[in-house]
mmCIF file of C-alpha atoms and ligand atoms in Angstrom:
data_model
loop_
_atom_site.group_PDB
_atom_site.id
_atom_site.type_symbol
_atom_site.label_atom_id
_atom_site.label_comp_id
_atom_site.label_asym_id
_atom_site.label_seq_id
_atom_site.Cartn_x
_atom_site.Cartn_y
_atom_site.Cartn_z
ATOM 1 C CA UNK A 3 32.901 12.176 0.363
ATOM 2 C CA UNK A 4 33.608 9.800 -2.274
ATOM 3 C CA UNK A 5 36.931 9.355 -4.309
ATOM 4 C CA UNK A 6 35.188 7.812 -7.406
ATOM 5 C CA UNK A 7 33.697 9.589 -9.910
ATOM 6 C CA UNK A 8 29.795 8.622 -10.094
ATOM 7 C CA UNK A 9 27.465 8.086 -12.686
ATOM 8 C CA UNK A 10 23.905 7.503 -12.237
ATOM 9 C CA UNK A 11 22.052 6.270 -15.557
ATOM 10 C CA UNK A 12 18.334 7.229 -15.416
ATOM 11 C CA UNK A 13 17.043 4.785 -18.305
ATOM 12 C CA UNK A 14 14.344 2.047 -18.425
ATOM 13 C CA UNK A 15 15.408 0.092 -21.752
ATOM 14 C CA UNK A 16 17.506 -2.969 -19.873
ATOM 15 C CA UNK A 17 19.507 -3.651 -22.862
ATOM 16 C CA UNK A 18 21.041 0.113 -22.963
ATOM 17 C CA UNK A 19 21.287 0.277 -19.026
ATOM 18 C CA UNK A 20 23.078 -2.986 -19.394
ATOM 19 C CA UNK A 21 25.420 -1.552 -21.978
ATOM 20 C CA UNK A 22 26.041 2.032 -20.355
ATOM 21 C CA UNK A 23 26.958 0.247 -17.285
ATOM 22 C CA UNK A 24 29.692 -1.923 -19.078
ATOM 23 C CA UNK A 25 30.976 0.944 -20.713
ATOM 24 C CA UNK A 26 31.621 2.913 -17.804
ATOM 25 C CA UNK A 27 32.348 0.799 -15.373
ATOM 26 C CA UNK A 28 35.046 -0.450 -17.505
ATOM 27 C CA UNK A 29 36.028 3.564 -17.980
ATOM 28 C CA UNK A 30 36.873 3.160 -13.685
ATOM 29 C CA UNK A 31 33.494 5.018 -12.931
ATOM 30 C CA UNK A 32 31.161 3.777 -9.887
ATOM 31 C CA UNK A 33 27.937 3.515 -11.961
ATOM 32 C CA UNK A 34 24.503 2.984 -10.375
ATOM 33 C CA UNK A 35 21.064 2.615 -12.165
ATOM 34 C CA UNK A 36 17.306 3.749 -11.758
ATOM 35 C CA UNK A 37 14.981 2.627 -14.469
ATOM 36 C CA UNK A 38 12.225 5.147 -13.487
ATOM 37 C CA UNK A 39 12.137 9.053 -12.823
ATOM 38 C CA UNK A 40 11.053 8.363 -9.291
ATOM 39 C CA UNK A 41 13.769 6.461 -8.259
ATOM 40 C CA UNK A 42 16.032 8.435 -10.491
ATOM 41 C CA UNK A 43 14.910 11.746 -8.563
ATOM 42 C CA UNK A 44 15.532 9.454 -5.236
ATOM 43 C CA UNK A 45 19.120 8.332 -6.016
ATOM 44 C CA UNK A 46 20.549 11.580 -7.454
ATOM 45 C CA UNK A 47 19.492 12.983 -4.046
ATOM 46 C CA UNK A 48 20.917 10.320 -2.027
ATOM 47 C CA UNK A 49 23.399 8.942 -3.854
ATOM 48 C CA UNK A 50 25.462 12.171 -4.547
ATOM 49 C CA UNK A 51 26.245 11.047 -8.421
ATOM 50 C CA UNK A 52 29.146 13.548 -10.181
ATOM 51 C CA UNK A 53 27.325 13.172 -13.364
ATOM 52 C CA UNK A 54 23.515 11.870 -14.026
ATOM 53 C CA UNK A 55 22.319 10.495 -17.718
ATOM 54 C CA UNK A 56 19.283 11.097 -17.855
ATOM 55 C CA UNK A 57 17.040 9.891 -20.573
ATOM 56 C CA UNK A 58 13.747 11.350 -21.703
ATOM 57 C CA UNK A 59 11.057 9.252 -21.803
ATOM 58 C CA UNK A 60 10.544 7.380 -18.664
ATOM 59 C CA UNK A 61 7.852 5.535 -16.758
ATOM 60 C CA UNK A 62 6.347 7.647 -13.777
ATOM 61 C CA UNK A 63 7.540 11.210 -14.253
ATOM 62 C CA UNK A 64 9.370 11.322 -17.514
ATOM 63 C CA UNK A 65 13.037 12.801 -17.734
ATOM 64 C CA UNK A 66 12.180 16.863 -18.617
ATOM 65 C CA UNK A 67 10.302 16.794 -14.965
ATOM 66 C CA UNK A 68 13.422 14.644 -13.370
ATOM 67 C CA UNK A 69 15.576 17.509 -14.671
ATOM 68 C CA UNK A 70 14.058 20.059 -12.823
ATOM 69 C CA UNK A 71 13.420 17.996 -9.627
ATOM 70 C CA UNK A 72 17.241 17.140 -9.280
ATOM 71 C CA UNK A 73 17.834 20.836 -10.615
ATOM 72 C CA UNK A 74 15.815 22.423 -7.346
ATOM 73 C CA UNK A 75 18.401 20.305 -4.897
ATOM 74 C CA UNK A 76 21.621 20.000 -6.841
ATOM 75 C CA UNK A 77 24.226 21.326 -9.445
ATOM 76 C CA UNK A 78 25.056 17.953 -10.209
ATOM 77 C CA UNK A 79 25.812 17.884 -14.762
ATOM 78 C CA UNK A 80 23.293 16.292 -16.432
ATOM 79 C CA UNK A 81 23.457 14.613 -19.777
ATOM 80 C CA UNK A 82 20.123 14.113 -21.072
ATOM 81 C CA UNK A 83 19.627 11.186 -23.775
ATOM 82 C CA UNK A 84 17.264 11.587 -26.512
ATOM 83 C CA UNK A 85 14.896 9.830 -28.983
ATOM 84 C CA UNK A 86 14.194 11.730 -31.369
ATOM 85 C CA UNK A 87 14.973 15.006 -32.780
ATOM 86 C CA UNK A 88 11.889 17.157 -31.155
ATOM 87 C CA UNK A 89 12.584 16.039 -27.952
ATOM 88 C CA UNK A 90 15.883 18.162 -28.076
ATOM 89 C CA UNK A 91 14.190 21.244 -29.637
ATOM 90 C CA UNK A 92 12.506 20.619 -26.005
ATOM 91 C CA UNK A 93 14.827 20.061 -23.452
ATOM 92 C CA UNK A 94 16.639 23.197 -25.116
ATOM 93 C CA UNK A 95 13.581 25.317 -25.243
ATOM 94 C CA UNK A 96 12.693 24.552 -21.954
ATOM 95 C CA UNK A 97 15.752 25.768 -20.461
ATOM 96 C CA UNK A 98 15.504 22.729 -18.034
ATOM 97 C CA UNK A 99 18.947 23.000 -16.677
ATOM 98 C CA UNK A 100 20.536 20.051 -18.727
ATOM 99 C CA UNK A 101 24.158 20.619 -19.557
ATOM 100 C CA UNK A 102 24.492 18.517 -22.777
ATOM 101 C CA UNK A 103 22.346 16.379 -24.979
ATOM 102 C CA UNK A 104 22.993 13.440 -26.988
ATOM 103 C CA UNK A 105 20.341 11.987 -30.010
ATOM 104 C CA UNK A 106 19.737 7.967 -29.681
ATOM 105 C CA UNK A 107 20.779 6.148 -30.997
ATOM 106 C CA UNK A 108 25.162 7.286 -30.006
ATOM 107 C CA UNK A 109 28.192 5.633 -30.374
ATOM 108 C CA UNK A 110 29.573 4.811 -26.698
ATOM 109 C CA UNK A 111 32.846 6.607 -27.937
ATOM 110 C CA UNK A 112 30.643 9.753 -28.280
ATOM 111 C CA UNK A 113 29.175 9.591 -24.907
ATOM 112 C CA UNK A 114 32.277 8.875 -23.235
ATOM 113 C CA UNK A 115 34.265 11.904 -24.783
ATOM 114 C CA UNK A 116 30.848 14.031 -23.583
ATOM 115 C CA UNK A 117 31.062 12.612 -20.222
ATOM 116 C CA UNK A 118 34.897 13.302 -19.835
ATOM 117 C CA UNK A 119 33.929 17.031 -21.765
ATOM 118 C CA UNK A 120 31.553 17.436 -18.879
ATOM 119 C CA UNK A 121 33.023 16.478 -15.468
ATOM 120 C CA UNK A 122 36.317 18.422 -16.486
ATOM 121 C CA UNK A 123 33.857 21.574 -17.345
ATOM 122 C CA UNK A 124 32.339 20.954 -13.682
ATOM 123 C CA UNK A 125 35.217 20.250 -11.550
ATOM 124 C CA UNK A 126 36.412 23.301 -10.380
ATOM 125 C CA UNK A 127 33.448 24.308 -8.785
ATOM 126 C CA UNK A 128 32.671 20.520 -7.785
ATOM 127 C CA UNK A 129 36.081 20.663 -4.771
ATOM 128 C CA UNK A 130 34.927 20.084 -1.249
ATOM 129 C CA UNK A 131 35.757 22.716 1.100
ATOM 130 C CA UNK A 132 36.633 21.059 4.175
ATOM 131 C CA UNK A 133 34.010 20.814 6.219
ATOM 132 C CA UNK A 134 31.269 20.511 3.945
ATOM 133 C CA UNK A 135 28.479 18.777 5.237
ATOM 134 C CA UNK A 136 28.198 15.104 4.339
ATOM 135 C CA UNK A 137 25.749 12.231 3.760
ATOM 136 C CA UNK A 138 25.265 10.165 6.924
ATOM 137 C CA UNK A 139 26.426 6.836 5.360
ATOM 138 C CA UNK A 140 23.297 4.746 6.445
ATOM 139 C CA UNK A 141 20.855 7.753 4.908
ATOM 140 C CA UNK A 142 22.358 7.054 1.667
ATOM 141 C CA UNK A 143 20.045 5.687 -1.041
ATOM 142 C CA UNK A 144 17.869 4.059 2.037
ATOM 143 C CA UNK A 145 14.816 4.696 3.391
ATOM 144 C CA UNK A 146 14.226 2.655 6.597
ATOM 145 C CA UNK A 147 10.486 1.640 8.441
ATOM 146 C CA UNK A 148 11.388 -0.587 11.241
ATOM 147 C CA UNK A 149 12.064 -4.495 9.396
ATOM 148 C CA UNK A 150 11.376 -3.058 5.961
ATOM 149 C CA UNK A 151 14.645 -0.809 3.719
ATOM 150 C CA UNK A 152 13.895 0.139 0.853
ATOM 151 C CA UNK A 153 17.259 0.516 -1.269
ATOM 152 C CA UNK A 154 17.354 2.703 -3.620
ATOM 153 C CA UNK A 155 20.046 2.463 -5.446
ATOM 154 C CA UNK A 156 20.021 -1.445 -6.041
ATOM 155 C CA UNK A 157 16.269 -0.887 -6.357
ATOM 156 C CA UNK A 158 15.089 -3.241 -4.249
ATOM 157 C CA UNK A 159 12.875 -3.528 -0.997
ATOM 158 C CA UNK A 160 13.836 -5.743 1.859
ATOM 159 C CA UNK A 161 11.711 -7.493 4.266
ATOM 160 C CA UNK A 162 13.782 -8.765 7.740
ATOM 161 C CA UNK A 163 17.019 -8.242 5.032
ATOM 162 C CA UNK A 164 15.483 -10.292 2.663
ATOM 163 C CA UNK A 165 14.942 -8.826 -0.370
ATOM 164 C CA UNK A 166 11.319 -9.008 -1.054
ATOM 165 C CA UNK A 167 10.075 -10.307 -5.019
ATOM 166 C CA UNK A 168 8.377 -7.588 -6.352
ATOM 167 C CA UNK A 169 7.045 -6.247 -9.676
ATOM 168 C CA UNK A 170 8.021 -3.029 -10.774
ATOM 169 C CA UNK A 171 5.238 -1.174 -10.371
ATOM 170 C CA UNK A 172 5.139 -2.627 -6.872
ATOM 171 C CA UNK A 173 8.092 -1.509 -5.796
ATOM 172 C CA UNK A 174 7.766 2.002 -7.179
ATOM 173 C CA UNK A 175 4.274 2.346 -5.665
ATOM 174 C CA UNK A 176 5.963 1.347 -2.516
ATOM 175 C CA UNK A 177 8.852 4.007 -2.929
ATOM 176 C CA UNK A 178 6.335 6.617 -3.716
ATOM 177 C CA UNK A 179 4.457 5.876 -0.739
ATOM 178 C CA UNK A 180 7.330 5.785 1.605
ATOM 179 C CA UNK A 181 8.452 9.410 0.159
ATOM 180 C CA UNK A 182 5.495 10.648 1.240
ATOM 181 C CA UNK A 183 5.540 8.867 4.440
ATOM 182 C CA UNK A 184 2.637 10.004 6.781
ATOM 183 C CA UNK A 185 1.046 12.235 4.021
ATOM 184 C CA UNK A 186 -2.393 11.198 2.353
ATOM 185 C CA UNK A 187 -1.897 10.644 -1.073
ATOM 186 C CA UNK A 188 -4.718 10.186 -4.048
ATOM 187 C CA UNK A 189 -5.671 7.209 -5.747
ATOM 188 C CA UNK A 190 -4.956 10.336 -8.596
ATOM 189 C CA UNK A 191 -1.589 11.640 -7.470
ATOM 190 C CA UNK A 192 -0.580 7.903 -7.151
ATOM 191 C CA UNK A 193 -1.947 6.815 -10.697
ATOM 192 C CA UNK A 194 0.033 9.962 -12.359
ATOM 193 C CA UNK A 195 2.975 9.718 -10.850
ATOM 194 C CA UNK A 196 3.775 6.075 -10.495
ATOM 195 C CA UNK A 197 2.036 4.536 -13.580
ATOM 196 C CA UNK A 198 2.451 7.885 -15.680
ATOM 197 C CA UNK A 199 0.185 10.709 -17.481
ATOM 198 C CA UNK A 200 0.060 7.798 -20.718
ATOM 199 C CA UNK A 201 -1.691 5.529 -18.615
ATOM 200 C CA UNK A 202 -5.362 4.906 -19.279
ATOM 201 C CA UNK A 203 -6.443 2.802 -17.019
ATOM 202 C CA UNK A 204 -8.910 3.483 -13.758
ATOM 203 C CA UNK A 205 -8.198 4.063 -10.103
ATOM 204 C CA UNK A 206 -9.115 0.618 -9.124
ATOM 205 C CA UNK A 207 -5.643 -0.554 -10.549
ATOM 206 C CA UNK A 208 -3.921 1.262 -7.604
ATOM 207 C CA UNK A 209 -6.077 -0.771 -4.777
ATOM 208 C CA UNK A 210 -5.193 -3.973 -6.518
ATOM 209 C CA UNK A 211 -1.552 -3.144 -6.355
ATOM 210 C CA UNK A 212 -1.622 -1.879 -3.060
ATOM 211 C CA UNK A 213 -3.300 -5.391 -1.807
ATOM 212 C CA UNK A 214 -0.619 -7.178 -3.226
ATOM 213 C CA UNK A 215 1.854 -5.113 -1.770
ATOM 214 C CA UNK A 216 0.216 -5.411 2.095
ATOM 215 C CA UNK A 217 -0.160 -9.175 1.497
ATOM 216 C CA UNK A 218 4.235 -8.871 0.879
ATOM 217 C CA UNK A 219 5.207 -6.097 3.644
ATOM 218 C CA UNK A 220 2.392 -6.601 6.635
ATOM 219 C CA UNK A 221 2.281 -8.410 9.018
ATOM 220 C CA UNK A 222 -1.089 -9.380 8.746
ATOM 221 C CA UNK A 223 -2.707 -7.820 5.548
ATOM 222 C CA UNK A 224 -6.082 -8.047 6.642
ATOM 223 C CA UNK A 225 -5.726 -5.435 9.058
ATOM 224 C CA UNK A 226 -2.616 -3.352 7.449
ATOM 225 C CA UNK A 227 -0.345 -1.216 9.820
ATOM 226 C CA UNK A 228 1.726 0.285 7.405
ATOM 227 C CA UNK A 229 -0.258 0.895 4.868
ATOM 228 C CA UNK A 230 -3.290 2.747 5.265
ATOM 229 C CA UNK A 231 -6.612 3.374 3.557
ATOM 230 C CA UNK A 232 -7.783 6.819 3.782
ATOM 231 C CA UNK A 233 -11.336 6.069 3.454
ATOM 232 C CA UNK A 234 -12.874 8.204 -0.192
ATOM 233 C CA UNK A 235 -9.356 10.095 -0.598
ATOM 234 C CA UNK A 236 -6.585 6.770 -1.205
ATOM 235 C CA UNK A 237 -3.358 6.232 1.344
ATOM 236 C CA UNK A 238 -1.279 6.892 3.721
ATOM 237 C CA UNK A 239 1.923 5.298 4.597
ATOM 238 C CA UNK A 240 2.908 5.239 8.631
ATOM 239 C CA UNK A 241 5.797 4.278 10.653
HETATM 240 CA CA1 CA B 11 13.058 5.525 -22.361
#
């Protein structure tokens, strides 16, 4: 178990994630940082965080649905950040599971006094009983396919231990494929959950992305081993 206190920031707007990060870090917290609900969902599962900001709207699944995905495996507080004013009449209404909320734009004074408000709220029932199971250390944050790890908690895919160069949307297509490892998954499912319900573009953007992606993590693209079409349904990702 870890000794640190852990915050993972669920945000996609750099500049803030860039900021929060400062902050706490400075504060003595270990902070890691997903910019999209799917990896968000990923890393408060694997990473174990103490406390999780999570922000509302986010590419992929958006922040209300994070909520109660990391609500179904963990008590972990969450401190949800908000835009605007109706988006808290939500998260309350919905009864998601969020501990606190805080209105964009805060002062970092505000959101550090929360955060302390929080974890002091939580810690009694946060102490390990001895023997609790734990995390094997190389499960955490990783999932592993022979040469290829995808990390994700420094968000990144590596090739051989190379880190491979890829967009954004590539690597969370990639992740999302991975999670469902051996499953067929829709050109659909795919389009909703990695590009997002606002999305209006057509299927076809999924088999561009996924071409690009073979052409960086086969061995030979032309006939893929990891990634595989599912002829008239979309994918499925082996090994
Ligand atoms: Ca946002």
């Amino acid at each position: 178990m870890h000794d640190t206190t852990r915050v993972l920031i669920i945000e996609d707007e750099p500049s803030l994630v860039e900021t929060l990060q400062y902050n706490l870090v400075r504060e003595g917290y270990e902070v890691a940082a997903a910019t999209d609900g799917y990896g968000g969902v990923a890393t408060a599962t694997n990473w174990q965080p103490d406390l999780v900001l999570l922000d509302v709207m986010l590419p992929g699944i958006d922040g209300l649905e994070v909520c109660r995905r990391i609500r179904r495996v963990s008590n972990v507080p969450i401190l949800m950040l908000t835009a605007r004013a109706e988006e808290i009449d939500k998260v309350v209404g919905l009864e998601l599971g969020a501990d606190d909320y805080l209105a964009k734009p805060f002062g970092m004074r505000e959101l550090l006094a929360r955060i302390r408000a929080l974890l002091r709220r939580t810690r009694p029932s946060e102490e390990v009983s001895p023997g609790a199971p734990t995390v094997e250390p190389a499960a955490v944050g990783r999932h592993v396919s022979g040469n290829l790890i995808i990390d994700t908690v420094r968000h990144e895919a590596l090739l051989d231990g190379v880190p491979l160069e890829l967009k954004p949307r590539e690597y969370d297509l990639l992740l999302y494929l991975v999670e469902h490892r051996g499953m067929v998954v829709s050109r659909e499912s795919i389009l909703e959950q990695v590009w997002g319900w606002s999305y209006g573009g057509g299927s076809r953007t999924v088999d561009v992305h996924v071409r690009w992606l073979r052409e960086k993590i086969e061995a030979d693209p032309s006939t893929p081993e990891r990634i595989q079409t599912v002829r008239g349904v979309g994918y499925r990702f082996e090994g």
